[in-house]
Amino acid sequence: MIKVFVPLDSAALSMGADEVAIAIVQSAASQGKDITLIRTGSRGMLWLEPLVEVETSAGRIGFANISTEAVPELIKSGALDTGSHKSSIGLVEEHDFFKNQNRVTFARVGVIDPLSISDYENHGGLVGLRKALEMSAAEVVSQVTESGLRGRGGAGFPAGIKWQTVLNTQSDQKYICCNADEGDSGTFADRMLMEGDPFTLIEGMIISGIAVGATQGLIYVRSEYPHAIDILNRAIAMANEYGLLGSNVLGSKSAFALEVRVGAGSYVCGEETAMLESLEGKRGMVRAKPPIPALVGLFGKPTVINNVMTLSAVPMILAQGAAAYQALGHERSRGTQVFQLAGNIKRGGVVEVAFGITLGELVDIYGGGTNSGKPVKTVQIGGPLGAYLGTESWDVAMAYESLAQAGGMLGHGGIVVFDDTANMAKQARFAMEFCAEESCGKCTPCRIGSTRGVEVIDRIVAGEDQEKNLELLEDLCEVMTDGSLCAMGGLTPMPVRSALKLFPADFGIKTGAKL
Amino acid sequence: MDVTILTRMAEQIELNIPVHEDTYLRISEHLVKFWTPQMRTDFYQQVTKNRKDFSATLNKVVDELRAKANA
Amino acid sequence: MTVVSDPRGTMPMRSGIGEADYGTPKSDSDVLVNVTIDGQSHLVPLGTSIMRAAGEAGCDIPKLCATDSLQPFGSCRMCLVEIDGRKGTPASCTTPVEEGMVVRTQTAKVAKLRKGMMELYISDHPLDCLTCSANGDCELQDMAGVSGLREVRYGIGKNHLDAPTDSSNPYFSFDESKCIVCNRCVRACDEVQGTLALTIEGRGFNSKVSPGGLNFLSSECVSCGACVQACPTATLQEKSVIDLGMPTRTVETTCAYCGVGCSFNAELRGDELIRMVPTKTGGANEGHSCVKGRFAWGYASHSDRVTTPMMREKITDEWRVVSWDEAIQFTATKFKAIQEKYGDNSIGGISSSRCTNEEIFVVQKMVRAAFGNNNIDTCARVCHSPTGYGLSTTFGTSAGTQDFKSVAHSDVIVVIGANPTDAHPVFASRMKRRIRAGAKLIVIDPRKIDLVESAHIKADFHLPLQPGTNVAVINAIAHVIATEGLIDEEFVAQRCDPGQFKRWRAFIELPENSPEVVSAQSGVPAQLIREAARMYAAGNNAAIYYGLGVTEHSQGSTMVMGMANLAMATGNIGREGVGIIPLRGQNNVQGACDMGSFPHELSGYRHVSDNAVREQFEMLWDVKLLPDPGMRIPNMFDNAISGEFRGVFVHGEDIAQSDPNVKHVHRALESMDLVVVQDLFLNETSKFAHVFLPGTSFLEKDGTFTNAERRINRVRPVMAARNGKQEWQIVCEIAQAMGYDMHYDNAAQIMDEIAQITPTFKGVSFAMLDQVGSVQWPCNDAAPTGTPIMHIDNFVRGQGQFMETPFVPTEERSNRKFPLLLTTGRILSQYNVGAQTRRTKNTTWHTQDLLEIHEADAAMRGIVDGQKIAITSRIGETILTAHVTQRVPAGVVHTTFHHPQSGANVITTEFSDWATNCPEYKVTAVEIRPAESSAPATNTLDEVLTKV
């Protein structure tokens, strides 16, 4: 009996993984080959999808870019036994993209059957939760605090401090809300984890509930992730069945219930307070802070809001101890970061490594440069409102503070690469346009400013009153940055200002013009 | 005033005041408090003329009204 | 008269030109924190926003989206400040002060941001300030000035300047092109009114205020005007301001519609009333209003107003305009003549709950002192007389126990026979706010009123009882409480009469009062009664609010006592959040009762037989008073028909339309020798009158109204009396012409006399009210600042008096001939018989009275929605338009009585409350058939079902 693994991750599905899986089963049957097909998440080497794997005594060997047409030949060739084939990439975990990664959060993604609790447990799952159930709430919180885990949604706020605030706040009801409204361009780590290893997130949320005294969790998933929603719902049903969720978590006295809520296609609902409004069934409009959600959150109750990546790091922290996680990282950025390489890049995918890797390493070594083969012009990190950085920033260590110092922002860890054909005035305009499109419309700088930004950039590019309009754009950027209610309007000037600074020529600005 | 109206009113009051040994007192107090002297007089005459058409309580009520008036 | 001149300083204000706006609500915290603002340190309550702290200290921070009637929102970003030790520029509206905080409100940084923000606003705003209807009263204009914006550099770009104006509402328009999307209207609709009719549609630059649907008129908007008041620009503007221009002065006064008693600033230019704006300092309404109070005042200048006295010998004659002297002389002479011929008792008066305390006091004084009898009654007879009887018997005071604010502390709210969202809308908003914040709600009403289910409101229990079974249901609730061990024994032992309690307990525990028995009588499932009873008893603070659905029954007084029993049994009396609260129908029902206009009582609810009290009045008035009760209104009618009662002074009440069994009333009026009517308009009663004395509208009156929470509010003359006299003057002149010396220089002297002779009013005077705004009686040496909550340590009567409340079914029952029960009610836009509201644009919403009929009853009779139907009782018949609905249960029909042609009282019966003779308006057995066919509907249910 040969175990064959085919990803069910959306990225793989978009490359025909489902059809390939069917073809494998059919071909194996028709060729009398006794196989077991297991669907997994994706290894995150997206340029190799569909990446079919087969279990061998040496480990799992991968066959890259398998099409349905190639399947009969693949099986016929005996590759499933020998592992050798023209499409073989050898042992998957020895692949140069993979072998130096430090997969902590993503340890099981692409490896296990995402909808098998036993597979999950066999790969180290539930160890953290079992430990947490033995501890006091305060001890669990202090584990997280000591690990140095910071929020992976973008703001990088220490998770332990947030949890402590919720723990300290008396209330008849508290909530754990997982922000899975992964809307930034070039980001897909949340989706891949939810599709490839949902129990890690579920376990993380249960631990969080135990830590702060919350009995209800909600996962807010964007509607564009139907597969993730489906897998989460199935995983939650299994967890309820198993006793992982419910009134006695793993037979303990702790209760935890979990539900998936689906967004409605709004980018700003990824902002935590707009997400709360949306979860309450209201229009996704940003709330003013204070009060912070840790004190007054969902339905006015103390609420932990963490990103998928933050919560999914928690089981490992509990399982292996705060120190193990804390040992990884760079300066005040502890642990690992799941970087996502996208855009015009040769080898797109997920790179989980400790903080501190350089930007150049990620783009050139992991990513292999541009897909077009042309020189890299710039990268945008942290989503559509992140700053553009040029190759002069190649040595910047990828961590919260060092990146900020270089004028960038880590955000959710997405890196989008552009080659030298990119027009950065268009990209700057796009930032304003994106903001105009996605603004919740509450605060003035974002609501009106973004539309004016598009108009002013157009005038600059058209050469109208360039000097005055550049001054106006700068004033506008200041008003938006310092005056906006939330990060949506506040960050929009980042790509605009960085594009203008790095590539003035793209805006038709003559060299030497006053900026 | 039409005595049939007064009778109706008195009987409705009687129906609504629960039966105890002091019910007649409460009814007569009510009439003293809220009825004009003319209404009470007319009602008194009506009852005393046709005692058997009225309940024992209402008979006691008018006697009480009489006693009060004389006091 | 107090005229508040416009005190606008450098900072703009919108919520009434007379009131300051501190941007965010006041904090109730007792803890004070020290904050330094622009170098000055201040102590402010914890939870206060920086904006409010600064404003109170005189350092106003610019703002557009903030207003102190709404929670902070933080959208305009005009109020950004710098705080030492904090990065960035937080919004001062959403940032609360903290101990030791050092705030700078005016720095180069924030000045630049504010200017930049304003530049963005103005880049999408029409620059037509000089011709704009908000010119001079526009916060955007003011903020543009404050920000120092001198140039808008953005040039022509995307904008909303061509957005259309929605003029569908008769009172205000919505000019979207001027909207700055501050959300104040949307938030006001949510937080203040609680209707949630408005929302923001679209995202980003396309965000816009939307009433949902086609326009404001067709939306769920209830035209309360909270949005108009909240709007900082001309976007939502009163049409009167658009037509007439900005007001320049204000006079604070009190609304004359329902018993909520909202305070308003009448905003005028010269003597022209431009708009009414509810005042935030108004104790009853705290800045809120409804469509009637804010907008429906145009009747005061309606061309139907009669402004000169008129007379005629016979009611078949034409009216003849006469001088005041002639009218008064004639009236006095005729009254005297009648008395000479038929005796002192042959005349009387009816006072009106629509008038001021001073006017009412003078009317009853005229009757007692000049007429020399006690034949004075008031229209409260037909609404809340059972409240007086029931609450004084059980608690000792004829009034509600709470102030309106109390509802904010209720955990369980019971609404019985009241429809606050239509009839007491401003209080309903308060109540809904509390319910949305988590209080439980029990509705006991045959109809599915809006509170049963509306936006973000859902009653936990609705008990849809059959009309006429109130007492059975309240007894069943009490039965559950008594038999399930839910009585607050400690409260009862400490506060109530033990003997009466024992009697009551034995009675209420009888099986006849069990939910299972009552279920059959009332149609309410026993389990529903049990659960509602448990919820009421288990609630920490439970309050009962009720209306005419309780009182206007043959057992109205019993029901009031039944509710009082319930409150005593569960200890829900004597603190915030609890109590028994009548929602009074008219602006001054409470006052009419307080002022001694019942035939058996002198002011302050003291029986005429009390020699000591009577002697005080006799000394003060220098006249002998009778020790026996006079006639009630129905007695007057009955005695008129029998010829003993021959003259009546009817003060501001249309008895020929509003009293039940109008045919009987008409016969009584026709029988009289002199009917004097004092009113604003000719009405149904004036058809039977010999003298018509023109009255004053509330905009012309000087005096006080007392609302349902015993709050005495000032009514100040906004404009000169159109008839040339205050109504109390007219009454005094009649009394004088009859030979009794009755004279006052002004209304304040009348109140001084009331205070002198009425212990509960001892501390009240106009001077005092002008100083403090309003006060709730009792206001005397023991309670110099008034009494928001009554019966705190003891009941006014000493010990609380439990009363047995046997259920005696009304004789008015449905039967083969009249199988349906008719009940009546009110609608939001109209008021009572409609004399005022029908003379305003409120007719936009309710052009005719409709008969609500359940779809099964309609189908059985072949009646479709909108069809003319004939409705018949054993008393009479009238024609109405059918509204087929599920709002009423099968077997029950409902109508309003706002339009005289509907003639609802043509069919109501002579039955009344056993104790007070309050008419049984709420139960009339009727049959209904299509008006076109003259044949009576004889279809049985079986026949209909066969046809179907």
XYZ file of C-alpha atoms in Angstrom, chain B:
71
model
C -81.400 61.443 38.167
C -82.837 58.280 36.794
C -82.938 55.771 39.667
C -82.282 52.857 37.347
C -78.874 54.374 36.664
C -78.210 54.762 40.371
C -79.258 51.192 40.971
C -76.969 49.954 38.243
C -74.084 51.971 39.688
C -74.659 50.678 43.218
C -74.932 47.094 42.070
C -71.729 47.419 40.079
C -69.948 48.776 43.154
C -71.272 45.888 45.216
C -70.000 43.386 42.670
C -66.515 44.853 42.823
C -66.068 45.083 46.560
C -65.225 41.644 47.932
C -67.580 40.061 50.376
C -66.595 40.384 54.023
C -68.469 41.291 57.142
C -67.591 44.983 56.542
C -68.564 45.154 52.873
C -71.642 47.258 53.499
C -69.481 49.774 55.318
C -67.065 50.061 52.432
C -69.886 50.542 49.967
C -71.537 53.209 52.055
C -68.194 54.974 52.490
C -67.776 54.910 48.758
C -71.200 56.462 48.224
C -70.535 59.149 50.797
C -67.194 59.909 49.244
C -68.237 60.039 45.603
C -71.985 60.498 45.277
C -73.836 63.757 45.521
C -76.312 63.997 48.429
C -79.159 63.964 45.927
C -77.955 60.673 44.437
C -77.705 59.137 47.879
C -81.167 60.367 48.827
C -82.728 59.105 45.609
C -81.055 55.760 46.045
C -82.080 55.532 49.683
C -85.697 56.098 48.734
C -85.495 53.626 45.912
C -84.153 50.879 48.170
C -86.400 51.530 51.109
C -89.412 51.520 48.784
C -88.436 48.220 47.160
C -86.260 46.489 49.737
C -86.855 43.015 48.387
C -85.501 43.986 44.952
C -82.126 44.788 46.496
C -79.505 42.567 48.057
C -79.107 42.291 51.780
C -75.855 44.202 51.505
C -77.381 47.142 49.659
C -80.181 47.200 52.192
C -77.568 47.430 54.917
C -75.783 50.127 52.917
C -78.752 52.451 52.834
C -79.406 51.849 56.533
C -75.828 52.795 57.195
C -76.209 55.916 55.043
C -79.261 56.832 57.063
C -77.445 56.230 60.333
C -74.521 58.368 59.180
C -76.792 61.160 58.055
C -78.500 61.134 61.431
C -75.262 61.042 63.354
